[in-house]
Amino acid sequence: MFKFYQMKHIFEILDKMRCLRKRSTVSFLGVLVIFLLFMNLYIEDSYVLEGDKQLIRETSTHQLNSERYVHTFKDLSNFSGAINVTYRYLAATPLQRKRFLTIGLSSVKRKKGNYLLETIKSIFEQSSYEELKEISVVVHLADFNSSWRDVMVQDITQKFAHHIIAGRLIVIHAPEEYYPILDGLKRNYNDPEDRVRFRSKQNVDYAFLLNFCANTSDYYVMLEDDVRCSKNFLTAIKKVITSLEGTYWVTLEFSKLGYIGKLYHSHDLPRLAHFLLMFYQEMPCDWLLTHFRGLLAQKNVIRFKPSLFQHMGYYSSYKGTENKLKDDDFEEESFDIPDNPPANLYTNMNVFENYEASKAYSSVDEYFWGKPPSVGDVFVIIFENPILIKKIKVSTGTEDRQNDILHHGALDVGENVVDFKQSKHCVTYLRLGEFKNGNFEMSEVNQKIPFDINCIRIYVTKTQKEWLIIRSISIWTF
């Protein structure tokens, strides 16, 4: 494990080689490899094979071809281990199991605007119940201002307490003493000193975040703290990963902007964390990522349309300057999203507090919750206009309350709406099927029903002692 004061000494050596970087990108990569090799020798404090010495001598005067420097970078076993940082857990519960995807966010205090809470909200609201079981969100509050961190932790825990309790949301901080020198850095690209400090610290912020997330999931996606997500983005990502099975990739891109929507295998995170730390003062993080991808032999960008993530911030985290960048390939609802046509909802069950019937039909993270239903109780959807249905899906219970499902029930569809007292109902119903393990799903409904549908009814066929959560009702139409 190298130490940052050692890195400072080595970066001084690199500074003398700046003329090589100015010539071309390939030249920079050549210098980069020299440095990686030197670090490998420096850290080990042991003997060096004569062949490695010869390679260093060669690279001081010749550019390395791509195959050679890629091979060298892959062989740096020192960079597969964790960085020795003791994190502060600001809001978290023990991680119960490894998940499919970790979503990483790093955030600092902005002079204007704050979008972090909206970003976290978008992640959860745009994910289905099934998707939420497969993701974890790690937020690195990277500002050294403890008062700001305290306020943000309070806001996050108030708004997302149930996600923290469920182990889906973790808030951390890497203390300032673990950071390298951030003053008096090289002013590459003629950037002003405060700009160099900002982007250099950001590289370290991300490195510590990546280091923390290395063993939390199979895959990792980086977002910025001012992002809006596409509906069911996880399902889309999984489809892409499946389609690429058997092929080699390092980075998949689900947005063309900055450090947004970049997906990695979690086993690559330690190396990427070390990489950002080693070159933290050289260039912005999104530029470094391009070199990292190339060093691991992915030559071309692999980006998917439509984009799954959109930049929504108006003010930059750097000095509060305006940042109006938008991804014109972004589509908020571009996948298999239910139509849920306009309807009125009714139930004779005993509703708990404000968990009313309409919340089961909503697209956001909310649900209907009723006290134990009895045989004959109903939950009815009456559409504003007759519809032709392609698919129906009803889910009950939640991850936190897995027993609050409909244990015995059926789903009916009806026609011929009539007024009854102060409400409406269908005169006749046809049974589509029974609930199984609290869920109902049927495709090609139009081929089974000979009429346009006015109503859908969930019918309780047996009294149960458990409460009932109807988490979502999804309708696909033609």
XYZ file of C-alpha atoms in Angstrom:
478
model
C 0.000 0.000 0.000
C 1.660 3.177 -1.097
C 1.493 6.391 0.879
C 0.601 9.774 -0.457
C 3.863 11.487 0.468
C 5.599 8.864 -1.671
C 3.215 9.681 -4.514
C 4.152 13.362 -4.263
C 7.817 12.524 -4.807
C 7.007 10.391 -7.825
C 4.718 13.012 -9.340
C 7.652 15.443 -9.222
C 9.515 13.003 -11.473
C 6.521 12.843 -13.800
C 6.454 16.625 -13.967
C 9.841 16.564 -15.678
C 8.332 14.401 -18.428
C 5.516 16.804 -19.334
C 6.981 17.453 -22.769
C 6.225 13.840 -23.671
C 2.538 14.236 -22.788
C 2.198 17.331 -24.911
C 3.189 15.495 -28.056
C 0.253 13.115 -28.189
C -2.139 10.987 -26.192
C -0.032 7.944 -26.945
C 2.962 9.740 -25.485
C 1.062 10.328 -22.281
C 0.137 6.674 -22.095
C 3.784 5.775 -22.503
C 4.690 7.984 -19.554
C 1.767 6.529 -17.649
C 3.128 3.024 -18.037
C 6.568 4.135 -16.936
C 5.005 5.471 -13.793
C 2.965 2.332 -13.158
C 6.052 0.191 -13.493
C 8.015 2.491 -11.246
C 5.262 2.361 -8.639
C 5.291 -1.407 -8.757
C 9.014 -1.414 -8.018
C 8.805 1.296 -5.409
C 6.009 -0.301 -3.418
C 7.417 -3.785 -3.264
C 10.793 -2.733 -1.764
C 12.272 -5.907 -3.224
C 14.409 -7.032 -6.153
C 13.533 -6.210 -9.763
C 13.892 -8.653 -12.588
C 16.471 -7.645 -15.172
C 13.830 -7.788 -17.903
C 11.714 -5.200 -16.051
C 14.739 -2.920 -15.712
C 15.316 -3.188 -19.441
C 11.653 -2.321 -20.109
C 11.937 0.841 -18.032
C 15.081 1.877 -19.909
C 13.298 1.305 -23.218
C 10.247 3.331 -22.305
C 12.340 6.315 -21.293
C 13.258 6.866 -24.946
C 10.641 4.948 -26.952
C 6.868 4.834 -27.020
C 5.321 1.505 -26.067
C 2.977 -0.174 -28.492
C -0.561 -0.700 -27.185
C -0.310 -4.463 -26.663
C 2.767 -4.079 -24.513
C 1.531 -1.371 -22.162
C -1.871 -3.037 -21.767
C -0.141 -6.263 -20.751
C 2.060 -4.382 -18.292
C -0.886 -2.613 -16.651
C -2.842 -5.832 -16.227
C 0.104 -7.459 -14.482
C 0.285 -4.847 -11.722
C -1.119 -7.085 -9.000
C -0.506 -4.418 -6.354
C -3.476 -2.491 -7.687
C -6.068 -5.200 -7.061
C -6.165 -4.654 -3.292
C -8.220 -2.220 -1.253
C -6.980 1.238 -0.292
C -6.494 1.496 3.452
C -9.110 4.099 4.388
C -11.215 4.126 7.555
C -14.607 5.450 6.520
C -17.148 7.197 8.687
C -20.629 5.681 8.373
C -23.027 8.628 8.474
C -26.214 6.662 7.756
C -26.232 2.915 7.208
C -27.259 -0.504 8.395
C -25.073 -3.595 7.920
C -25.108 -4.828 4.323
C -26.993 -8.116 4.504
C -26.015 -9.524 1.127
C -24.208 -8.768 -2.083
C -26.485 -7.198 -4.676
C -26.501 -7.036 -8.452
C -25.754 -3.328 -8.847
C -24.280 -0.594 -6.682
C -24.990 3.007 -7.640
C -22.290 5.420 -6.455
C -22.723 9.146 -5.836
C -20.171 11.636 -4.553
C -21.396 15.032 -3.403
C -19.926 18.263 -2.046
C -21.446 21.542 -0.920
C -22.496 23.737 -3.840
C -22.478 27.518 -3.828
C -25.788 27.454 -5.703
C -28.442 24.761 -5.747
C -28.450 21.252 -4.318
C -29.726 18.303 -6.308
C -28.579 15.312 -4.263
C -31.928 14.564 -2.630
C -33.721 14.724 -5.980
C -31.153 12.353 -7.477
C -31.614 9.794 -4.690
C -35.392 10.150 -4.992
C -35.236 9.544 -8.744
C -33.171 6.360 -8.278
C -35.747 4.840 -5.937
C -38.905 6.139 -7.619
C -37.802 4.934 -11.038
C -37.118 1.413 -9.750
C -39.717 -1.306 -9.312
C -40.015 -3.346 -6.138
C -38.183 -6.236 -7.789
C -35.407 -3.900 -8.948
C -35.003 -2.357 -5.498
C -34.094 -5.776 -4.143
C -31.080 -5.854 -6.477
C -29.572 -2.410 -5.969
C -27.724 -0.497 -3.287
C -26.970 3.212 -3.329
C -23.773 4.533 -1.734
C -23.483 8.286 -1.198
C -20.078 9.749 -0.374
C -20.514 13.129 1.313
C -17.037 14.287 0.376
C -17.067 17.876 1.640
C -14.775 18.653 4.572
C -17.424 21.001 6.025
C -18.882 18.966 8.897
C -21.850 21.317 9.394
C -22.946 20.796 5.792
C -22.545 17.036 6.154
C -24.668 17.007 9.300
C -27.478 18.893 7.570
C -27.362 16.593 4.541
C -27.387 13.445 6.689
C -30.410 14.757 8.561
C -32.271 15.484 5.302
C -31.364 12.113 3.803
C -32.392 10.107 6.865
C -35.697 11.961 7.137
C -36.642 11.444 3.497
C -35.246 7.961 2.897
C -35.351 6.261 6.298
C -37.067 3.110 5.020
C -34.424 2.652 2.310
C -31.654 3.007 4.892
C -33.369 0.480 7.170
C -33.763 -1.900 4.231
C -30.027 -1.651 3.522
C -30.505 -0.017 0.134
C -28.938 3.334 1.042
C -25.580 3.954 2.722
C -24.030 7.357 3.431
C -20.280 7.536 4.093
C -17.426 10.027 4.491
C -13.691 9.607 3.970
C -11.866 11.847 6.502
C -9.621 14.641 5.271
C -6.460 13.109 6.721
C -6.530 10.387 4.068
C -6.379 12.889 1.201
C -3.117 13.732 -0.614
C -1.813 17.285 -1.009
C -4.393 19.478 -2.759
C -2.479 22.783 -2.855
C 0.325 23.818 -5.190
C -0.561 21.181 -7.802
C 0.450 21.274 -11.452
C -1.657 23.635 -13.529
C -2.224 21.394 -16.540
C -4.251 22.805 -19.462
C -3.641 26.285 -18.025
C -6.416 25.719 -15.462
C -6.510 28.215 -12.585
C -5.249 26.932 -9.257
C -8.685 26.601 -7.653
C -9.935 24.641 -10.668
C -6.987 22.254 -10.395
C -7.683 21.785 -6.695
C -11.383 21.123 -7.349
C -10.911 18.504 -10.051
C -7.982 16.866 -8.240
C -10.002 16.486 -5.047
C -12.919 15.153 -7.095
C -10.671 12.387 -8.444
C -9.794 11.380 -4.896
C -13.450 11.612 -3.807
C -14.379 9.142 -6.526
C -11.393 6.905 -5.776
C -12.461 6.516 -2.140
C -16.059 5.870 -3.227
C -14.986 3.187 -5.707
C -12.770 1.613 -3.075
C -15.686 1.361 -0.641
C -18.034 -0.167 -3.229
C -15.658 -2.854 -4.514
C -17.341 -5.804 -2.777
C -20.948 -4.684 -2.470
C -22.273 -5.986 -5.803
C -21.501 -7.644 -9.125
C -21.625 -4.402 -11.093
C -21.188 -0.720 -10.329
C -22.554 2.395 -12.037
C -21.313 5.906 -11.314
C -23.737 8.814 -11.240
C -23.209 12.450 -10.453
C -25.275 14.101 -7.722
C -27.553 16.003 -10.124
C -29.085 13.262 -12.258
C -32.557 12.068 -13.232
C -33.043 8.370 -14.008
C -35.032 6.576 -16.666
C -37.868 4.336 -15.556
C -36.700 0.774 -14.811
C -33.101 1.628 -15.667
C -31.855 -1.485 -13.856
C -33.932 -3.777 -16.079
C -32.492 -2.047 -19.140
C -28.935 -2.413 -17.813
C -29.486 -6.103 -17.113
C -30.774 -6.648 -20.642
C -27.651 -4.996 -22.059
C -25.314 -7.054 -19.861
C -27.085 -10.242 -20.899
C -26.820 -9.308 -24.568
C -23.035 -8.890 -24.179
C -22.490 -12.214 -22.440
C -19.312 -13.829 -23.723
C -17.815 -10.570 -24.974
C -15.085 -8.485 -23.328
C -15.813 -5.018 -22.010
C -14.461 -2.692 -19.349
C -16.915 0.217 -19.410
C -20.481 0.435 -20.666
C -21.904 3.924 -21.041
C -25.557 4.766 -20.471
C -25.105 8.521 -20.861
C -22.803 10.529 -23.050
C -22.199 13.186 -20.389
C -19.249 13.405 -17.992
C -19.020 10.781 -15.276
C -22.704 9.857 -15.551
C -23.993 6.350 -16.216
C -20.631 4.607 -16.558
C -20.900 0.902 -15.696
C -18.061 -1.346 -14.479
C -17.483 -4.840 -13.267
C -17.009 -4.551 -9.510
C -13.784 -6.545 -9.707
C -12.249 -3.639 -11.671
C -13.047 -1.042 -9.022
C -9.862 -1.445 -6.899
C -7.656 -0.853 -9.943
C -9.765 2.094 -11.048
C -9.589 3.576 -7.542
C -5.791 3.270 -7.483
C -5.625 4.711 -11.010
C -7.577 7.828 -10.046
C -5.403 8.294 -6.968
C -2.140 7.997 -8.866
C -3.112 10.589 -11.453
C -5.446 12.691 -9.341
C -3.772 15.995 -10.332
C -3.234 15.219 -14.015
C -6.686 15.733 -15.544
C -10.456 15.527 -14.847
C -11.890 12.153 -13.889
C -13.871 11.598 -17.085
C -10.681 12.053 -19.130
C -8.812 9.600 -16.913
C -11.571 7.046 -17.473
C -10.864 7.065 -21.188
C -7.229 6.142 -20.529
C -8.235 3.468 -18.005
C -10.547 1.835 -20.520
C -7.827 1.872 -23.178
C -5.222 0.400 -20.854
C -7.552 -2.520 -20.201
C -7.825 -3.128 -23.961
C -11.286 -1.783 -24.715
C -10.504 0.362 -27.711
C -13.917 1.761 -28.532
C -16.656 3.420 -26.533
C -19.644 1.132 -25.898
C -22.600 3.448 -25.329
C -26.277 2.634 -25.496
C -29.278 4.595 -26.669
C -31.562 5.806 -25.402
C -29.575 7.154 -22.459
C -30.803 6.056 -19.042
C -29.584 9.066 -17.067
C -30.024 12.796 -17.585
C -28.085 15.715 -16.131
C -30.608 17.965 -14.348
C -28.415 20.416 -12.404
C -28.384 24.031 -13.527
C -25.462 25.173 -11.387
C -22.099 23.401 -11.372
C -20.509 22.174 -8.146
C -17.461 24.212 -9.206
C -18.035 27.836 -8.141
C -21.752 27.599 -8.877
C -21.202 28.351 -12.552
C -23.981 27.596 -15.025
C -24.013 24.088 -16.474
C -26.858 23.549 -18.920
C -25.548 20.327 -20.469
C -28.291 17.881 -21.434
C -28.188 14.440 -23.015
C -30.490 14.610 -26.015
C -30.532 10.799 -26.221
C -32.248 10.503 -22.837
C -35.733 8.993 -22.682
C -37.431 8.807 -19.317
C -39.871 6.067 -20.294
C -38.397 4.085 -23.110
C -38.835 0.497 -21.960
C -41.590 -1.894 -20.945
C -43.518 0.565 -18.824
C -47.223 -0.048 -18.024
C -49.795 2.276 -19.543
C -52.195 2.398 -16.570
C -54.992 4.322 -18.344
C -57.081 6.853 -16.336
C -59.291 5.158 -13.766
C -61.060 5.510 -10.428
C -60.219 3.099 -7.613
C -62.462 1.814 -4.845
C -62.205 -0.670 -1.984
C -64.384 -1.711 0.937
C -61.346 -2.825 2.926
C -60.304 -0.955 6.069
C -57.586 1.428 4.828
C -54.649 2.128 7.146
C -53.866 5.848 7.612
C -53.180 7.514 4.233
C -52.271 4.379 2.244
C -55.349 4.803 0.079
C -56.342 2.699 -2.915
C -55.016 5.111 -5.556
C -51.422 4.572 -4.387
C -51.436 1.007 -5.713
C -52.010 2.410 -9.206
C -49.328 5.088 -8.986
C -46.007 5.047 -10.834
C -44.026 6.230 -7.787
C -42.776 4.301 -4.759
C -46.014 4.050 -2.762
C -48.718 1.454 -2.139
C -52.133 0.601 -0.732
C -52.143 -0.804 2.797
C -55.245 -2.205 4.456
C -56.090 -4.043 7.653
C -56.788 -7.810 7.412
C -59.346 -8.378 4.640
C -62.322 -10.727 4.882
C -63.806 -13.079 2.313
C -65.800 -11.089 -0.230
C -63.815 -7.865 0.166
C -62.918 -6.174 -3.116
C -60.488 -3.721 -4.651
C -61.925 -2.294 -7.864
C -60.479 -0.281 -10.761
C -63.069 1.428 -12.989
C -61.592 2.833 -16.208
C -62.798 6.136 -17.601
C -63.213 4.475 -21.000
C -63.464 0.801 -22.070
C -60.017 -0.587 -22.893
C -58.423 -3.510 -24.688
C -55.827 -5.019 -22.344
C -52.642 -6.745 -23.455
C -51.175 -7.592 -20.049
C -52.080 -7.320 -16.340
C -49.717 -7.558 -13.399
C -50.599 -7.148 -9.709
C -47.995 -7.408 -6.930
C -48.698 -7.506 -3.199
C -46.458 -7.273 -0.131
C -43.084 -5.519 0.175
C -39.534 -6.587 0.921
C -39.925 -5.301 4.476
C -43.387 -6.862 4.973
C -43.290 -10.036 2.952
C -46.270 -11.589 4.738
C -48.640 -8.703 3.960
C -49.662 -10.312 0.683
C -53.008 -11.455 -0.672
C -52.879 -15.077 0.457
C -56.163 -16.104 -1.155
C -57.630 -14.049 -3.970
C -58.693 -13.876 -7.590
C -58.724 -11.290 -10.366
C -61.862 -10.569 -12.391
C -62.555 -8.294 -15.363
C -65.949 -6.682 -15.935
C -68.170 -4.846 -18.410
C -71.350 -2.751 -18.457
C -70.698 0.044 -15.965
C -73.734 1.380 -14.068
C -74.174 4.044 -11.425
C -74.759 2.699 -7.940
C -75.495 5.202 -5.168
C -72.504 7.599 -5.271
C -70.173 5.303 -7.222
C -70.049 3.064 -10.264
C -69.570 -0.640 -10.742
C -69.659 -3.307 -13.455
C -72.733 -5.469 -13.811
C -70.976 -8.642 -14.943
C -67.528 -10.089 -14.219
C -65.433 -12.843 -15.737
C -62.712 -14.533 -13.662
C -59.239 -14.432 -15.176
C -57.381 -16.432 -12.544
C -56.123 -16.838 -8.973
C -53.304 -15.091 -7.127
C -50.194 -17.209 -6.523
C -47.794 -16.288 -3.722
C -49.415 -12.881 -3.549
C -48.999 -12.048 -7.240
C -51.035 -12.176 -10.418
C -49.726 -11.798 -13.959
C -51.305 -12.611 -17.305
C -50.330 -11.776 -20.873
C -52.452 -11.806 -24.045
C -55.531 -10.913 -22.035
C -57.217 -9.669 -25.209
C -57.225 -13.219 -26.589
C -59.044 -14.534 -23.516
C -61.686 -11.810 -23.053
C -64.412 -11.305 -25.708
C -65.292 -7.730 -24.662
C -63.686 -4.345 -23.995
C -62.935 -4.094 -20.301
C -64.534 -1.496 -18.038
C -63.426 -2.809 -14.642
C -60.787 -4.910 -12.922
C -61.635 -6.423 -9.547
C -59.356 -8.024 -6.970
C -61.562 -10.377 -4.956
C -60.627 -11.820 -1.550
C -61.616 -15.500 -1.535
C -60.663 -16.287 2.081
C -60.372 -14.234 5.267
C -56.785 -13.699 6.380
C -55.240 -12.474 9.653
C -52.398 -10.610 7.936
C -52.686 -7.045 6.692
C -52.681 -6.492 2.933
C -50.313 -4.369 0.864
C -51.138 -3.969 -2.828
C -47.806 -2.670 -4.025
C -48.549 -2.123 -7.685
C -51.195 -2.673 -10.339
C -49.830 -2.507 -13.872
C -51.915 -2.464 -17.043
C -50.564 -2.649 -20.603
C -52.959 -1.674 -23.389
C -52.895 -1.622 -27.180
